[in-house]
Coordinates of C-alpha atoms in Angstrom, one line a residue:
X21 CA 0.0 0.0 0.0
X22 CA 1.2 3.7 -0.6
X23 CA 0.4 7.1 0.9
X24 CA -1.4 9.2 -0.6
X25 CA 0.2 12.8 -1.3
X26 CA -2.6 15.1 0.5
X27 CA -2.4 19.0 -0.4
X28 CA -0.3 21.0 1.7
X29 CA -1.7 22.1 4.9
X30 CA -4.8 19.0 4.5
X31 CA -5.9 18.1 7.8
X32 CA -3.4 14.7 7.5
X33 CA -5.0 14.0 11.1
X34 CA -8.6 13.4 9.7
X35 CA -7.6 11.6 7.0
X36 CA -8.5 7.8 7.4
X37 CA -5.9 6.8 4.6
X38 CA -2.9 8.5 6.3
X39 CA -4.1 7.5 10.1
X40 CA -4.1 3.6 9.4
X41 CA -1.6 3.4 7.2
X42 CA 0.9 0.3 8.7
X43 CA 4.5 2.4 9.4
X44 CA 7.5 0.9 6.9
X45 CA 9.2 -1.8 8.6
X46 CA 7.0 -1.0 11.2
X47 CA 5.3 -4.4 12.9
X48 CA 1.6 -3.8 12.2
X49 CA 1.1 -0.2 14.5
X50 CA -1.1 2.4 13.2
X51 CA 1.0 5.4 12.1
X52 CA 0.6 8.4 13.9
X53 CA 0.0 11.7 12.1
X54 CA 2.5 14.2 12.2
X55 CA 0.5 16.9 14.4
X56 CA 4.3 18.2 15.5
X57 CA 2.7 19.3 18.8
X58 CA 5.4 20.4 20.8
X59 CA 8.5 18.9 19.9
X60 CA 8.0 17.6 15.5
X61 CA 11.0 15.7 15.5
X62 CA 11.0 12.0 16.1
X63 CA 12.6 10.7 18.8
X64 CA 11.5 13.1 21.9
X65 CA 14.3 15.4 22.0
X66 CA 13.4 18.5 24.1
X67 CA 11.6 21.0 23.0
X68 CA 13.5 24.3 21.2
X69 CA 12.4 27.4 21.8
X70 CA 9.2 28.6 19.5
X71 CA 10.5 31.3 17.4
X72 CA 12.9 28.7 16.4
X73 CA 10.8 25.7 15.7
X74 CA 10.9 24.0 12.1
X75 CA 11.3 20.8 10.7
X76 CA 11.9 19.9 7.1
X77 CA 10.3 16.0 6.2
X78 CA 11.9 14.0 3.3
X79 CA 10.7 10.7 4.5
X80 CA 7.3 10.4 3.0
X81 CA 6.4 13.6 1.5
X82 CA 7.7 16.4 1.5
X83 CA 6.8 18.4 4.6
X84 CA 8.1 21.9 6.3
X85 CA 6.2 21.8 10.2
X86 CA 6.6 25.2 11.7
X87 CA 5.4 26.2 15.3
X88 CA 3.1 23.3 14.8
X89 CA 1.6 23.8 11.6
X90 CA 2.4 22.9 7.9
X91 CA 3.8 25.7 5.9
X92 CA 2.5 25.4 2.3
X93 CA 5.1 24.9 -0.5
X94 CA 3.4 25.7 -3.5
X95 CA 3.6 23.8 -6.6
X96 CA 5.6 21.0 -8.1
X97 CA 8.8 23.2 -9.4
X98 CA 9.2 25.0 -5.9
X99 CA 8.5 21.8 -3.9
X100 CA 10.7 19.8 -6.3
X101 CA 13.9 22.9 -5.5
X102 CA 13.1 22.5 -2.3
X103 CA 13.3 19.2 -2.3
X104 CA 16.7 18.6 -4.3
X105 CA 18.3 21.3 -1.9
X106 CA 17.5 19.3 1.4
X107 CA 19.1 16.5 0.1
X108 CA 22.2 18.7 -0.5
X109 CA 21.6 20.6 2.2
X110 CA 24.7 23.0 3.3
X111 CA 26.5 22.2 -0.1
X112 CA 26.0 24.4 -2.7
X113 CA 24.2 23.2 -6.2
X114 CA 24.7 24.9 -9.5
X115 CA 22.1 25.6 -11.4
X116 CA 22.6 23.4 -13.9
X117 CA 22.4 20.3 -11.4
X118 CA 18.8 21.6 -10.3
X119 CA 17.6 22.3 -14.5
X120 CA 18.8 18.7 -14.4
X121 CA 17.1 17.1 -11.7
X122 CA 13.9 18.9 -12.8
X123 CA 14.0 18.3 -16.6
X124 CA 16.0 15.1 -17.0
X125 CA 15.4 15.2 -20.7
X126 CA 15.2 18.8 -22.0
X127 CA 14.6 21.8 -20.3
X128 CA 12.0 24.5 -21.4
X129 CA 13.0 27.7 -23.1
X130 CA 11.6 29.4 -20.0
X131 CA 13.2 27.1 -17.4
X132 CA 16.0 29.5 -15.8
X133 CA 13.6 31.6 -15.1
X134 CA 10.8 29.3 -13.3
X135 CA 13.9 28.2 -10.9
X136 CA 14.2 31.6 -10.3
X137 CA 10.9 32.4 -9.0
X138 CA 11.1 28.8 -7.3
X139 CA 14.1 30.3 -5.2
X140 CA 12.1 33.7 -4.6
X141 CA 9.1 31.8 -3.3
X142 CA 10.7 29.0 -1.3
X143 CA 12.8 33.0 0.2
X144 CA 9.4 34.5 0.9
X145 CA 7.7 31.4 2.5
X146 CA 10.8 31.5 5.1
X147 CA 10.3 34.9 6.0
X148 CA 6.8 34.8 5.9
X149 CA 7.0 32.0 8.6
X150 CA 10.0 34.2 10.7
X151 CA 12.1 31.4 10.3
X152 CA 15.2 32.0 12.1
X153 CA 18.2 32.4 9.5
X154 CA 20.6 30.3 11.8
X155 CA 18.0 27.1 11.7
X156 CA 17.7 27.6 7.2
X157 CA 18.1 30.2 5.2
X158 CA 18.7 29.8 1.1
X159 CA 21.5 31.9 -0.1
X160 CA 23.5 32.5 -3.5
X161 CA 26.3 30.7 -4.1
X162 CA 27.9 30.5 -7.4
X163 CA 27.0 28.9 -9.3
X164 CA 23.9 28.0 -7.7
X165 CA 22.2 27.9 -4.7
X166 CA 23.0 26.8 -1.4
X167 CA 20.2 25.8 1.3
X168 CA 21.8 26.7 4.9
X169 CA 20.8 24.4 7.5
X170 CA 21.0 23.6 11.1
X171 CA 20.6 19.6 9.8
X172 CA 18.9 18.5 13.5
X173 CA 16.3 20.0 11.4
X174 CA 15.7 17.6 9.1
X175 CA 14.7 13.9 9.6
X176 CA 17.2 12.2 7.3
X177 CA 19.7 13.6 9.9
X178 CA 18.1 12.4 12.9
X179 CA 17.5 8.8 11.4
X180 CA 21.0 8.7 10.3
X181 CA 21.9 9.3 13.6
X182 CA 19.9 6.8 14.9
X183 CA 21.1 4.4 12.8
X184 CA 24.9 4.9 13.2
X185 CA 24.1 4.8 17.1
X186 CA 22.4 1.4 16.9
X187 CA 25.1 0.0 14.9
X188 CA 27.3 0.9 17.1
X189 CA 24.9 -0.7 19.7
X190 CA 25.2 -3.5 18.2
X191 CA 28.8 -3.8 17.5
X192 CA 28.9 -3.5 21.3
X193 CA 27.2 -6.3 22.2
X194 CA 24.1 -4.8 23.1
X195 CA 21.4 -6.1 20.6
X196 CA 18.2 -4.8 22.8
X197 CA 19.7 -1.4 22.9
X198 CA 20.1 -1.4 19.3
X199 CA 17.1 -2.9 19.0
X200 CA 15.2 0.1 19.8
X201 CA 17.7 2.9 18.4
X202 CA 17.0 1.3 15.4
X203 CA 13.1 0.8 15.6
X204 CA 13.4 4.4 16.7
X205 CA 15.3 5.5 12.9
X206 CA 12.7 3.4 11.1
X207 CA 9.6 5.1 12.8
X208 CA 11.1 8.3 11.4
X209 CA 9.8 7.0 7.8
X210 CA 5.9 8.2 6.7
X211 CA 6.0 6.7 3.3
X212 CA 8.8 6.5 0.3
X213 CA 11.7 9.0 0.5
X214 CA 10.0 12.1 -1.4
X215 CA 6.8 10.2 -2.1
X216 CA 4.8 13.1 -3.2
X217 CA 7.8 14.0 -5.8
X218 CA 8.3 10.6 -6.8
X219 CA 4.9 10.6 -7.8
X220 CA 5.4 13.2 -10.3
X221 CA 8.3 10.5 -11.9
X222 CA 11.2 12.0 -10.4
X223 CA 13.7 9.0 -10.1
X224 CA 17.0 10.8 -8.5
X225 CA 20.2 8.3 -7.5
X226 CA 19.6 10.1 -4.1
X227 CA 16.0 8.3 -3.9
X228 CA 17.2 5.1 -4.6
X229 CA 20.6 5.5 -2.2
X230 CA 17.8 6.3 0.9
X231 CA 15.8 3.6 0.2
X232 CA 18.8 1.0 0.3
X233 CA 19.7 2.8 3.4
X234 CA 16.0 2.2 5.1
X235 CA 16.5 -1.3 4.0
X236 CA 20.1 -1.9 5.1
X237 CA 18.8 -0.5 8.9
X238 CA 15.6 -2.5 8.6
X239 CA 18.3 -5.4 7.9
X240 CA 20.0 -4.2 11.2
X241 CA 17.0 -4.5 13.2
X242 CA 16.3 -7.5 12.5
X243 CA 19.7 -8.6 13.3
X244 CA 19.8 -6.7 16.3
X245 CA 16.4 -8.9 17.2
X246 CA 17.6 -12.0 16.6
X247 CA 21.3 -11.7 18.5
X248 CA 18.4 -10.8 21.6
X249 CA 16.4 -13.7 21.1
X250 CA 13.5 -12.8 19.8
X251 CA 12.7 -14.3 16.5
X252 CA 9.5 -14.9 17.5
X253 CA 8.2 -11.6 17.4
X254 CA 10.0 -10.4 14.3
X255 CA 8.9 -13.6 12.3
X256 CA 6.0 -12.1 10.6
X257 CA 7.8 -8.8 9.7
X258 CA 10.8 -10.5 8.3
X259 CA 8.5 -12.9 6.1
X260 CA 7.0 -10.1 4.8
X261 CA 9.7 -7.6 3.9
X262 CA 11.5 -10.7 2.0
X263 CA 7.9 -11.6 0.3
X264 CA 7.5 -8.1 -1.2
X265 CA 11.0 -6.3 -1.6
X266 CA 13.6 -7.0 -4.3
X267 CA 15.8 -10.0 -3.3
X268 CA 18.2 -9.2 -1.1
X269 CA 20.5 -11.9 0.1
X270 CA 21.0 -10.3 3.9
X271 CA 17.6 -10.0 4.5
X272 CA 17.1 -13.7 3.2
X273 CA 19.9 -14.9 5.6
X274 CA 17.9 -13.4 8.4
X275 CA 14.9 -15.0 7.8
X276 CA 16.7 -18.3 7.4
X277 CA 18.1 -18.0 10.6
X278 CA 14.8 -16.7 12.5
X279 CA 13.0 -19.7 10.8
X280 CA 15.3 -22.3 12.2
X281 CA 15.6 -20.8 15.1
X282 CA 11.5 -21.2 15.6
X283 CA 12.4 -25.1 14.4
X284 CA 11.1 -24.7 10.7
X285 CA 13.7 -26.0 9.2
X286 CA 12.3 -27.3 6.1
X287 CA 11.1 -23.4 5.6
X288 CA 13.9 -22.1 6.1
X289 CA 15.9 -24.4 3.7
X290 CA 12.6 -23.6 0.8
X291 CA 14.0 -20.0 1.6
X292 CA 17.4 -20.5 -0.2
X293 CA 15.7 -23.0 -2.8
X294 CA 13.8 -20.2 -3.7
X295 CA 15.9 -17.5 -4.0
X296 CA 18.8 -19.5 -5.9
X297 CA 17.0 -19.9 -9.5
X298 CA 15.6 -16.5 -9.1
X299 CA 19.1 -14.9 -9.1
X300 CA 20.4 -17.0 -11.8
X301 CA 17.4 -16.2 -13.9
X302 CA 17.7 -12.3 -13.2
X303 CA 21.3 -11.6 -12.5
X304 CA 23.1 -15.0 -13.7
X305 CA 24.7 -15.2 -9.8
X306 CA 24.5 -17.8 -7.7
X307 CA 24.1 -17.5 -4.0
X308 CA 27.2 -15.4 -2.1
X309 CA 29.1 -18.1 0.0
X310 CA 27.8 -16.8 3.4
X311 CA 23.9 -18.2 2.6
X312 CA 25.4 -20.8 0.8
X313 CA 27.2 -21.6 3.9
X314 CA 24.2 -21.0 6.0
X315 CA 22.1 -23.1 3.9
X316 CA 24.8 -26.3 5.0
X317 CA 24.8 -25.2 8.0
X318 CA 21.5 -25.7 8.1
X319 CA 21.1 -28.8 6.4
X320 CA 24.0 -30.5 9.5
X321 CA 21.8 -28.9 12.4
X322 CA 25.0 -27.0 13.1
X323 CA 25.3 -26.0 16.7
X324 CA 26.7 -22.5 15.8
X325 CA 23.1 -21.4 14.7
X326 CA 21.5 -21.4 18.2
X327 CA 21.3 -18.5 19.9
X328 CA 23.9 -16.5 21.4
X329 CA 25.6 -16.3 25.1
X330 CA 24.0 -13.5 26.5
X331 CA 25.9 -9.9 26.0
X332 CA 28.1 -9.8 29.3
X333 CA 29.7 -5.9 29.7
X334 CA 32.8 -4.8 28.6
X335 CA 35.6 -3.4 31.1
X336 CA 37.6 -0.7 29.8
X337 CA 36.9 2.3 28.1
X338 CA 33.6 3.8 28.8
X339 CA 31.6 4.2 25.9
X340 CA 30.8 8.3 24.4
X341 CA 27.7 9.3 24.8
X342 CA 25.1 9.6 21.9
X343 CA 26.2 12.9 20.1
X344 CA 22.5 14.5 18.6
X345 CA 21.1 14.7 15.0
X346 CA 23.2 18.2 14.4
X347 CA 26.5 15.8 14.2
X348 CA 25.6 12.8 11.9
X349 CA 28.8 11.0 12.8
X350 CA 28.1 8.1 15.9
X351 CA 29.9 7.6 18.8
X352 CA 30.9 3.7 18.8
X353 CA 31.8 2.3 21.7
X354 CA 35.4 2.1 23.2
X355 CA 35.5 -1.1 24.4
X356 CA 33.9 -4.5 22.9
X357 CA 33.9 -7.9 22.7
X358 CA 35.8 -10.0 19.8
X359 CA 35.3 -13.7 18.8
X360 CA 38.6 -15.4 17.7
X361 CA 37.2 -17.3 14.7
X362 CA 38.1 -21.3 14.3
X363 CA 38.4 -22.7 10.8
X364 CA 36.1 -25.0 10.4
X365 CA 32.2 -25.7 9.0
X366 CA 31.6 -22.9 11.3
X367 CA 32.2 -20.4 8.8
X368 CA 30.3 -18.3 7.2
X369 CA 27.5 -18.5 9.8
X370 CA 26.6 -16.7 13.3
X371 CA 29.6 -16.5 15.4
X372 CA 28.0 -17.3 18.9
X373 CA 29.7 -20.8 19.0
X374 CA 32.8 -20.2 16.9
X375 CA 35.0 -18.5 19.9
X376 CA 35.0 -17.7 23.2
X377 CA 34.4 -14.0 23.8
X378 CA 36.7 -12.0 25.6
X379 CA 37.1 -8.2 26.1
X380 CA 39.5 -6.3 24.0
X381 CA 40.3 -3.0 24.9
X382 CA 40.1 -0.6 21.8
X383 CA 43.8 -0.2 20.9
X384 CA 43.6 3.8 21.3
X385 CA 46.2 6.4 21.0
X386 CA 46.5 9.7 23.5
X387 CA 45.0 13.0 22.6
X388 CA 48.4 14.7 22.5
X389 CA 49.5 11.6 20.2
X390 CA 46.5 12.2 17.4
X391 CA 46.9 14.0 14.0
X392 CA 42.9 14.7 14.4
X393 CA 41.9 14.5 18.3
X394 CA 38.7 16.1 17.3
X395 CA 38.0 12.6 16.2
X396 CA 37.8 10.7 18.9
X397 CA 34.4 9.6 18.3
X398 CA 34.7 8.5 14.7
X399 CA 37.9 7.0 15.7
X400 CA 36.0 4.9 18.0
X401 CA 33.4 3.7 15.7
X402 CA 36.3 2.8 13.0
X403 CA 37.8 0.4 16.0
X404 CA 34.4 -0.8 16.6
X405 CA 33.4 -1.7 13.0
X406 CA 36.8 -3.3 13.2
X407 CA 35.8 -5.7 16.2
X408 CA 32.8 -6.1 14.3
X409 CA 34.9 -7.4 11.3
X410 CA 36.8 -9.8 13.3
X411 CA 33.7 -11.2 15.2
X412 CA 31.7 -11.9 11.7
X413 CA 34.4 -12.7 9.3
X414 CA 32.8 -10.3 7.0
X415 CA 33.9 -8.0 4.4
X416 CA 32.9 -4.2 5.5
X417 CA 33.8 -0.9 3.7
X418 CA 34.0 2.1 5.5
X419 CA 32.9 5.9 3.3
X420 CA 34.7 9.0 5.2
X421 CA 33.0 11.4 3.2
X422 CA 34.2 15.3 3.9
X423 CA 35.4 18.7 2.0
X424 CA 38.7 19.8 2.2
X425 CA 40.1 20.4 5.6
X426 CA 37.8 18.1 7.3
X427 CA 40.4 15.9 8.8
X428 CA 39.7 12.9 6.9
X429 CA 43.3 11.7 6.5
X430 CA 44.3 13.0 10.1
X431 CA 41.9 10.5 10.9
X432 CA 42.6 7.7 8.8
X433 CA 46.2 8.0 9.9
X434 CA 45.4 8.0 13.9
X435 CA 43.4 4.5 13.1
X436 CA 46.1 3.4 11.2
X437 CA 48.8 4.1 14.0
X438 CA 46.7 2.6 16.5
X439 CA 46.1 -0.5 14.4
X440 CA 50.0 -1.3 13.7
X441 CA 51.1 -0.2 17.6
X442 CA 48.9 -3.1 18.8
X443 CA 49.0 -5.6 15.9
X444 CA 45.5 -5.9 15.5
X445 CA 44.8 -5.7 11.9
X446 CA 47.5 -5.5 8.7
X447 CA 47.2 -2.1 7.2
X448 CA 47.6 -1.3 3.4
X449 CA 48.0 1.9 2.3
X450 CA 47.2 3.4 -1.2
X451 CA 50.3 3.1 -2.4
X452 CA 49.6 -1.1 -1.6
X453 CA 46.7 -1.3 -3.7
X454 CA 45.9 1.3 -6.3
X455 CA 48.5 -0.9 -8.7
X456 CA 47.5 -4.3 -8.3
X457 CA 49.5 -7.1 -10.6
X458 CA 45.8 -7.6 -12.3
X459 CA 43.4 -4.7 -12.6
X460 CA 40.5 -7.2 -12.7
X461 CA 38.0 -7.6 -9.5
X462 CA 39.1 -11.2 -9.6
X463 CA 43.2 -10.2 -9.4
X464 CA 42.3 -7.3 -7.1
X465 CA 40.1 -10.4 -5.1
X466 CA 42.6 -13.1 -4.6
X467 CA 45.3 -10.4 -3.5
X468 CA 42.8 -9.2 -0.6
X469 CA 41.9 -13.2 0.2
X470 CA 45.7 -14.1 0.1
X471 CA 46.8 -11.0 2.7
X472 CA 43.6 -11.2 4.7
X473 CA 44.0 -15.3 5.5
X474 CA 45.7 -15.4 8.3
X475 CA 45.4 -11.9 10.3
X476 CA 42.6 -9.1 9.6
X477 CA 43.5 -6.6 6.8
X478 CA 42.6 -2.9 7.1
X479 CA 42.9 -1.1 3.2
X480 CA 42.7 2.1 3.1
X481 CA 42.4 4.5 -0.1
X482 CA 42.4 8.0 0.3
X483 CA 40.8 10.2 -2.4
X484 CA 38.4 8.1 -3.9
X485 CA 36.3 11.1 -5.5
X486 CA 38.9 11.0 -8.4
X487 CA 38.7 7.4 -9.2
X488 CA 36.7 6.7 -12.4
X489 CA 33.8 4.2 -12.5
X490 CA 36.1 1.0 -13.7
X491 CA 37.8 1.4 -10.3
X492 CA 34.6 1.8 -8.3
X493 CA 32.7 -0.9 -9.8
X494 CA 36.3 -3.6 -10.1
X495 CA 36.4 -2.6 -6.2
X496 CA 32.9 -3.0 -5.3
X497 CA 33.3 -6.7 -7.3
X498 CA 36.1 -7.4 -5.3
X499 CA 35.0 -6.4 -2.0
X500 CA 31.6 -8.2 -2.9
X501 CA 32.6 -11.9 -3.2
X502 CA 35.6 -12.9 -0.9
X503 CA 32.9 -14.6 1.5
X504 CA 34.3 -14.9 5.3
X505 CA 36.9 -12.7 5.4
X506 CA 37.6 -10.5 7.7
X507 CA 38.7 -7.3 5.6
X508 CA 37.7 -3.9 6.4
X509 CA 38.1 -1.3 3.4
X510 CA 38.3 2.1 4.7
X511 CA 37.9 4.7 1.6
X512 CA 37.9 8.4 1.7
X513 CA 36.2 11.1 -0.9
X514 CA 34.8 14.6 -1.3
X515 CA 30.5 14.8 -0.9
X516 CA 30.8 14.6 -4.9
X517 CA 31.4 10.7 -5.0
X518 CA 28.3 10.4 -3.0
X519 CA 26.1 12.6 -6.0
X520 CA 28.3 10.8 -8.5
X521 CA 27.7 7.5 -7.6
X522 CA 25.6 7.2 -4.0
X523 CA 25.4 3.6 -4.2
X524 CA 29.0 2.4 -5.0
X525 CA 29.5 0.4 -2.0
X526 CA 26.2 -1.5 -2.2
X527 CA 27.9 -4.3 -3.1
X528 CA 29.1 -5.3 0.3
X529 CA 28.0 -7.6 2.8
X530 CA 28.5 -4.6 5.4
X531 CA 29.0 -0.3 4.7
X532 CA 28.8 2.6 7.1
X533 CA 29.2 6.0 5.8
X534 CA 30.6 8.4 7.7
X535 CA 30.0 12.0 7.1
X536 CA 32.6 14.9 8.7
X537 CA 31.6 18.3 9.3
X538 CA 34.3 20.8 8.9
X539 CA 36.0 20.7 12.6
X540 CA 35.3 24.2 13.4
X541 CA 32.0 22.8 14.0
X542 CA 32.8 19.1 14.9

């Protein structure tokens, strides 16, 4: 079912179409309308003063809530601006870009001109409402337009943060935890990313990067569920998101694993049996090795499927608290637990039986030592997501996106130091990789199985924004099918690899993006 775009300023509260609508990934609860009483932003942060209260919506339609009430955003070319400039908010976009994403095909003689007055209205509607300039303002910046924003403001911002703090939950070792952070980022969701613009057949990358995002939380959750034993209650969600969304090999694995877990095992195998001939018939792959391995795994009764030791606490470190929606990067934990793996017909599955946990304090490096010590926080998350490697044997590539000066290499570099004082992890730089012996995925693939065999292998490649699609897509391939393997890619690029290709790292088992403010405002 999908919601229905209702004029701007309906009464969405009245409207029996909007009020029962089921929330996405959601288990069944009536969706509340957004009233924005006191406080419009999901979550139940405090309230902010009233002369400073707006909230711009992308997920559903398109919405501005101000003091309570919708502001009205006239018609399809102004919304559409608007729209295009909150997903680029506080970056500026030329006006070609916006002709662009308005007239994909060919622009009308007249179309300068009706972005113009677009701009001049979206102005006018701002200062008609007595927004406050520091929470969004649209200025003139050449050679476009930039859309200045204080981004706790909008709710892509707060469910990224939500998301990057239940992952980091869960890299802890507290499922339940992340369990509800990440229940919390879904609820943000009213309907498709944009629905009201998609409607008018708008198709921007940027759409279809958000929805794999929702997804690839939703596929969180659900792990985050399971690790916390209840695969009971998720069962009928997770049947259903696999039963109506575009096969997707994660979210397959999880319902495999919930199924057997509720003893229907001949289900859960007809899950794989299913899904095999349907991506040799549409993509001419087979199964990646981790469900393949699952579906043996399976098949044996293997004891590593059962559920997991409870989450015992970490000593060490204490971990940062959450950091709000105005910085999108996550604190991850300082301290967490790490599974040595054994070879064996283990592999490939859940790692509760495959080691005996055991703390490991973050290998971490003093203040006075760091190139970027205003990174401590996204240092700690790149340790975590390292853990998190070595528990799950899994490939995971790591986005730093950032502008110049934002301390992306200060901070690769402290990781780096930190990982090669305690041994951890093998680090390649870019000087290891860019020239491989073969160019192809597959040479490019063996190399990272060879060096990643026996001890954890950290690449990192700085500068990715000026890599051409070949290299993107013969990375993405690479990174894609080693299987177990516990390799963590670590790439850095400028915002404009995100616009140019916002999906690149889609391919594997595991991404996190991390976006960095400049560190004047860090």
């Amino acid at each position: 079912m999908r919601l229905r775009s209702l004029p701007a300023g309906a009464d969405y509260a009245n409207h029996a179409d909007y009020a029962n609508h089921e929330s996405p990934g959601g288990r069944g609860r009536p969706m509340p309308a957004p009233q924005a009483p006191t406080n419009p932003l999901p979550g139940g942060r405090p309230p902010r003063p009233a002369a400073d209260q707006v909230m711009f919506r992308l997920l559903g339609p398109l919405e501005v809530v101000h003091d309570g009430r919708l502001l009205p955003l006239g018609g399809v070319i102004q919304r559409t601006t608007l729209g295009f400039l909150l997903l680029h908010a506080n970056r500026v976009v030329s006006t070609t870009q916006l002709l662009k994403a308005m007239w994909p095909q060919e622009a009308p003689p007249t179309a300068r001109k009706m972005l113009q007055n677009a701009v001049s209205g979206l102005r006018g509607l701002l200062a008609r409402a007595r927004v406050d300039p520091r929470a969004a303002e649209l200025v003139s910046r050449a050679p476009g337009y930039m859309l200045r924003i204080d981004t706790s403001r909008i709710d892509l911002a707060h469910f990224q943060s939500l998301v990057q703090d239940g992952r980091a939950k869960l890299v802890a070792g507290s499922p339940r935890d992340a369990a509800r952070l990440l229940r919390e980022a879904l609820d943000c969701w009213r309907g498709p990313v944009l629905e009201d613009l998609a409607e008018t057949g708008i198709d921007w990358p940027e759409l279809a990067a958000l929805r794999n995002s929702r997804m690839a939380a939703l596929e969180d959750f659900f792990e985050a569920e399971l690790e916390g034993g209840r695969h009971h209650e998720v069962m009928a969600e997770l049947e259903a998101e696999v039963a109506l969304a575009a096969p997707r090999e994660r979210m397959c694995h999880l319902l495999m694993l919930a199924l057997y877990r509720c003893g229907r095992h001949v289900e859960a195998l007809g899950v794989y049996r299913r899904l095999r001939p349907r991506l040799l018939e549409e993509f001419g792959l087979e199964p990646g090795r981790e469900l393949q391995d699952l579906y043996q795994a399976i098949l044996r009764h293997d004891p590593a499927l059962d559920l997991p030791a409870a989450p015992r606490a970490a000593p060490g470190r204490p971990t940062p608290s959450r950091p709000g929606p105005e910085r999108q990067q996550a604190a991850g934990p300082g301290t967490a637990y790490c599974a040595e793996p054994v070879p064996g017909p283990g592999r490939g599955v859940p790692p509760a039986r495959r080691g005996t946990a055991r703390p490991a304090a973050a290998p971490a490096l003093p203040d006075s030592a760091l190139h970027s010590p205003d990174r401590t926080a996204e240092l700690d998350l790149l340790i975590s997501l390292l853990t998190l490697v070595r528990r799950k044997r899994k490939p995971h590539v790591v986005t730093i996106l950032g502008n110049r000066d934002t301390g992306k290499s200060g901070l690769v570099t402290d990781f780096g130091d930190s990982l090669r004082r305690d041994g951890v992890a093998t680090v390649w730089s870019t000087d290891g990789i860019v020239q491989p012996p073969d160019q192809s995925s597959g040479g490019l693939r063996n190399a990272l199985e060879q060096a990643a065999a026996g001890h954890p292998l950290v690449v990192v490649l700085e500068d990715l924004h000026h890599s051409d699609d070949p290299v993107l897509d013969s990375l993405g391939e690479a990174v894609r099918t080693p299987g177990p393997l516990p390799l963590m890619v670590i790439v850095t690029a400028r915002p404009e690899l995100a616009d140019r290709r916002p999906s690149w790292d889609d391919t594997a088992p595991w991404s996190t993006t991390i976006t960095l403010e400049p560190l004047s405002a860090a």
